[in-house]
């Protein structure tokens, strides 16, 4: 069976949650998207995950120069908005451990991010941790089913 554990995350919505899903085998999937900032609860719940689906919503520079109005840019960057590539990578850096096998980069903005930019950000973290050959990275597609990841 599966054990699904929701936990609160900061976002400007009513009762937003992230999830961990654990199998009887002990494998664990951690999921956080639509999250504005990383709390100690988020880190605690995601710790020990074998697969992570993390928000990599925007690149700070692309957002800065986008056509979005100033107030929307501030909402996106705010602690109740969305994680940037840098913030997603900082979280990945904290969760990078021997049991982590794959990270999926999710909820990328179509306007304020590029898959290759997000991928490069996560790749740097894995390289810095000496884990680039042990941990896979994929970018979740916006409108289609992503690749199947096995652990």
mmCIF file of C-alpha atoms in Angstrom:
data_model
loop_
_atom_site.group_PDB
_atom_site.id
_atom_site.type_symbol
_atom_site.label_atom_id
_atom_site.label_comp_id
_atom_site.label_asym_id
_atom_site.label_seq_id
_atom_site.Cartn_x
_atom_site.Cartn_y
_atom_site.Cartn_z
ATOM 1 C CA UNK A 1 0.000 0.000 0.000
ATOM 2 C CA UNK A 2 0.845 3.661 -0.119
ATOM 3 C CA UNK A 3 1.090 6.100 2.760
ATOM 4 C CA UNK A 4 0.278 9.654 1.624
ATOM 5 C CA UNK A 5 1.161 12.493 3.994
ATOM 6 C CA UNK A 6 0.046 16.045 3.199
ATOM 7 C CA UNK A 7 1.806 18.992 4.837
ATOM 8 C CA UNK A 8 1.270 22.742 4.786
ATOM 9 C CA UNK A 9 3.267 24.884 2.383
ATOM 10 C CA UNK A 10 3.390 28.684 2.002
ATOM 11 C CA UNK A 11 1.436 29.899 -1.044
ATOM 12 C CA UNK A 12 -1.263 32.496 -1.667
ATOM 13 C CA UNK A 13 -4.078 29.955 -1.869
ATOM 14 C CA UNK A 14 -6.472 28.367 0.597
ATOM 15 C CA UNK A 15 -4.763 25.555 2.538
ATOM 16 C CA UNK A 16 -1.997 24.680 0.048
ATOM 17 C CA UNK A 17 -0.183 21.408 0.676
ATOM 18 C CA UNK A 18 2.792 19.383 -0.437
ATOM 19 C CA UNK A 19 2.853 15.596 -0.194
ATOM 20 C CA UNK A 20 5.062 12.681 0.548
ATOM 21 C CA UNK A 21 4.064 9.289 -0.766
ATOM 22 C CA UNK A 22 5.731 6.257 0.794
ATOM 23 C CA UNK A 23 5.541 2.661 -0.460
ATOM 24 C CA UNK A 24 5.731 -0.499 1.590
ATOM 25 C CA UNK A 25 9.227 -0.980 0.151
ATOM 26 C CA UNK A 26 10.310 2.183 1.984
ATOM 27 C CA UNK A 27 10.729 4.309 -1.138
ATOM 28 C CA UNK A 28 9.510 7.876 -0.781
ATOM 29 C CA UNK A 29 8.357 10.525 -3.249
ATOM 30 C CA UNK A 30 8.263 14.176 -2.141
ATOM 31 C CA UNK A 31 6.130 16.717 -4.035
ATOM 32 C CA UNK A 32 6.096 20.510 -3.625
ATOM 33 C CA UNK A 33 4.800 22.873 -6.291
ATOM 34 C CA UNK A 34 2.906 26.149 -5.921
ATOM 35 C CA UNK A 35 5.157 26.998 -3.005
ATOM 36 C CA UNK A 36 6.490 30.468 -2.259
ATOM 37 C CA UNK A 37 9.214 29.764 0.276
ATOM 38 C CA UNK A 38 10.874 26.838 1.993
ATOM 39 C CA UNK A 39 10.073 26.279 5.659
ATOM 40 C CA UNK A 40 11.672 23.916 8.146
ATOM 41 C CA UNK A 41 8.499 21.772 7.935
ATOM 42 C CA UNK A 42 8.918 21.446 4.164
ATOM 43 C CA UNK A 43 12.553 20.361 4.554
ATOM 44 C CA UNK A 44 11.672 17.946 7.350
ATOM 45 C CA UNK A 45 8.888 16.277 5.355
ATOM 46 C CA UNK A 46 10.919 15.983 2.136
ATOM 47 C CA UNK A 47 14.044 14.660 3.858
ATOM 48 C CA UNK A 48 14.852 11.090 2.863
ATOM 49 C CA UNK A 49 12.917 11.181 -0.424
ATOM 50 C CA UNK A 50 14.141 8.931 -3.231
ATOM 51 C CA UNK A 51 12.350 11.022 -5.856
ATOM 52 C CA UNK A 52 11.579 14.732 -5.581
ATOM 53 C CA UNK A 53 9.203 16.853 -7.623
ATOM 54 C CA UNK A 54 10.288 20.412 -6.836
ATOM 55 C CA UNK A 55 9.008 23.730 -8.087
ATOM 56 C CA UNK A 56 11.430 25.577 -10.368
ATOM 57 C CA UNK A 57 8.943 28.247 -11.404
ATOM 58 C CA UNK A 58 11.004 31.155 -12.657
ATOM 59 C CA UNK A 59 14.437 32.452 -13.433
ATOM 60 C CA UNK A 60 14.974 35.711 -11.523
ATOM 61 C CA UNK A 61 16.554 37.533 -14.459
ATOM 62 C CA UNK A 62 13.939 36.428 -16.986
ATOM 63 C CA UNK A 63 11.184 37.478 -14.558
ATOM 64 C CA UNK A 64 12.845 40.840 -13.927
ATOM 65 C CA UNK A 65 12.791 41.710 -17.639
ATOM 66 C CA UNK A 66 9.451 40.094 -18.503
ATOM 67 C CA UNK A 67 6.372 42.037 -19.585
ATOM 68 C CA UNK A 68 4.595 41.185 -16.307
ATOM 69 C CA UNK A 69 3.444 44.195 -14.264
ATOM 70 C CA UNK A 70 5.527 45.099 -11.202
ATOM 71 C CA UNK A 71 2.890 43.932 -8.678
ATOM 72 C CA UNK A 72 2.625 40.495 -10.308
ATOM 73 C CA UNK A 73 6.407 40.133 -10.321
ATOM 74 C CA UNK A 74 6.426 40.963 -6.602
ATOM 75 C CA UNK A 75 3.702 38.378 -5.913
ATOM 76 C CA UNK A 76 5.606 35.693 -7.819
ATOM 77 C CA UNK A 77 8.866 36.489 -5.971
ATOM 78 C CA UNK A 78 7.162 36.845 -2.576
ATOM 79 C CA UNK A 79 7.235 34.300 0.213
ATOM 80 C CA UNK A 80 3.709 33.199 -0.728
ATOM 81 C CA UNK A 81 4.402 33.135 -4.475
ATOM 82 C CA UNK A 82 6.589 30.668 -6.353
ATOM 83 C CA UNK A 83 10.091 29.259 -5.979
ATOM 84 C CA UNK A 84 12.744 30.510 -8.367
ATOM 85 C CA UNK A 85 15.321 28.219 -9.942
ATOM 86 C CA UNK A 86 17.779 29.435 -7.312
ATOM 87 C CA UNK A 87 15.407 28.656 -4.436
ATOM 88 C CA UNK A 88 14.556 25.245 -5.903
ATOM 89 C CA UNK A 89 18.261 24.505 -6.205
ATOM 90 C CA UNK A 90 18.929 25.616 -2.625
ATOM 91 C CA UNK A 91 16.246 23.184 -1.467
ATOM 92 C CA UNK A 92 17.680 20.429 -3.665
ATOM 93 C CA UNK A 93 21.119 21.105 -2.186
ATOM 94 C CA UNK A 94 19.748 20.534 1.321
ATOM 95 C CA UNK A 95 17.950 17.344 0.287
ATOM 96 C CA UNK A 96 20.768 15.854 -1.802
ATOM 97 C CA UNK A 97 21.694 12.578 -0.080
ATOM 98 C CA UNK A 98 22.688 9.023 -0.885
ATOM 99 C CA UNK A 99 19.114 7.771 -1.221
ATOM 100 C CA UNK A 100 17.973 10.423 -3.688
ATOM 101 C CA UNK A 101 17.733 8.880 -7.162
ATOM 102 C CA UNK A 102 15.830 11.400 -9.289
ATOM 103 C CA UNK A 103 14.608 14.987 -9.192
ATOM 104 C CA UNK A 104 11.807 16.299 -11.385
ATOM 105 C CA UNK A 105 11.687 20.044 -11.972
ATOM 106 C CA UNK A 106 8.078 21.173 -12.028
ATOM 107 C CA UNK A 107 5.700 24.086 -12.460
ATOM 108 C CA UNK A 108 8.032 26.005 -14.774
ATOM 109 C CA UNK A 109 6.593 29.296 -15.960
ATOM 110 C CA UNK A 110 6.088 29.340 -19.709
ATOM 111 C CA UNK A 111 6.974 33.058 -19.747
ATOM 112 C CA UNK A 112 9.566 33.431 -16.982
ATOM 113 C CA UNK A 113 11.653 30.279 -17.278
ATOM 114 C CA UNK A 114 13.215 27.941 -19.785
ATOM 115 C CA UNK A 115 13.590 24.186 -19.237
ATOM 116 C CA UNK A 116 17.306 24.307 -20.083
ATOM 117 C CA UNK A 117 17.901 27.136 -17.565
ATOM 118 C CA UNK A 118 16.127 25.239 -14.766
ATOM 119 C CA UNK A 119 17.939 22.023 -15.713
ATOM 120 C CA UNK A 120 21.313 23.779 -15.596
ATOM 121 C CA UNK A 121 20.528 25.198 -12.148
ATOM 122 C CA UNK A 122 19.726 21.735 -10.740
ATOM 123 C CA UNK A 123 22.700 20.154 -12.538
ATOM 124 C CA UNK A 124 25.096 22.549 -10.808
ATOM 125 C CA UNK A 125 23.796 21.394 -7.415
ATOM 126 C CA UNK A 126 24.300 17.735 -8.254
ATOM 127 C CA UNK A 127 27.769 18.398 -9.635
ATOM 128 C CA UNK A 128 28.745 20.371 -6.521
ATOM 129 C CA UNK A 129 27.568 17.424 -4.398
ATOM 130 C CA UNK A 130 29.405 14.886 -6.578
ATOM 131 C CA UNK A 131 26.077 13.273 -7.438
ATOM 132 C CA UNK A 132 25.599 14.129 -11.124
ATOM 133 C CA UNK A 133 26.016 10.500 -12.194
ATOM 134 C CA UNK A 134 23.871 8.990 -9.406
ATOM 135 C CA UNK A 135 20.854 11.313 -9.471
ATOM 136 C CA UNK A 136 18.753 11.810 -12.584
ATOM 137 C CA UNK A 137 17.076 15.093 -13.509
ATOM 138 C CA UNK A 138 14.034 15.626 -15.675
ATOM 139 C CA UNK A 139 11.819 18.602 -16.416
ATOM 140 C CA UNK A 140 8.088 17.965 -16.098
ATOM 141 C CA UNK A 141 6.321 18.879 -19.342
ATOM 142 C CA UNK A 142 3.482 21.393 -19.110
ATOM 143 C CA UNK A 143 0.817 19.670 -21.172
ATOM 144 C CA UNK A 144 1.801 16.041 -21.563
ATOM 145 C CA UNK A 145 2.658 13.115 -19.344
ATOM 146 C CA UNK A 146 6.289 13.095 -18.278
ATOM 147 C CA UNK A 147 8.728 10.233 -18.325
ATOM 148 C CA UNK A 148 8.257 7.239 -16.048
ATOM 149 C CA UNK A 149 10.863 7.208 -13.289
ATOM 150 C CA UNK A 150 11.744 3.933 -11.611
ATOM 151 C CA UNK A 151 13.812 3.507 -8.482
#
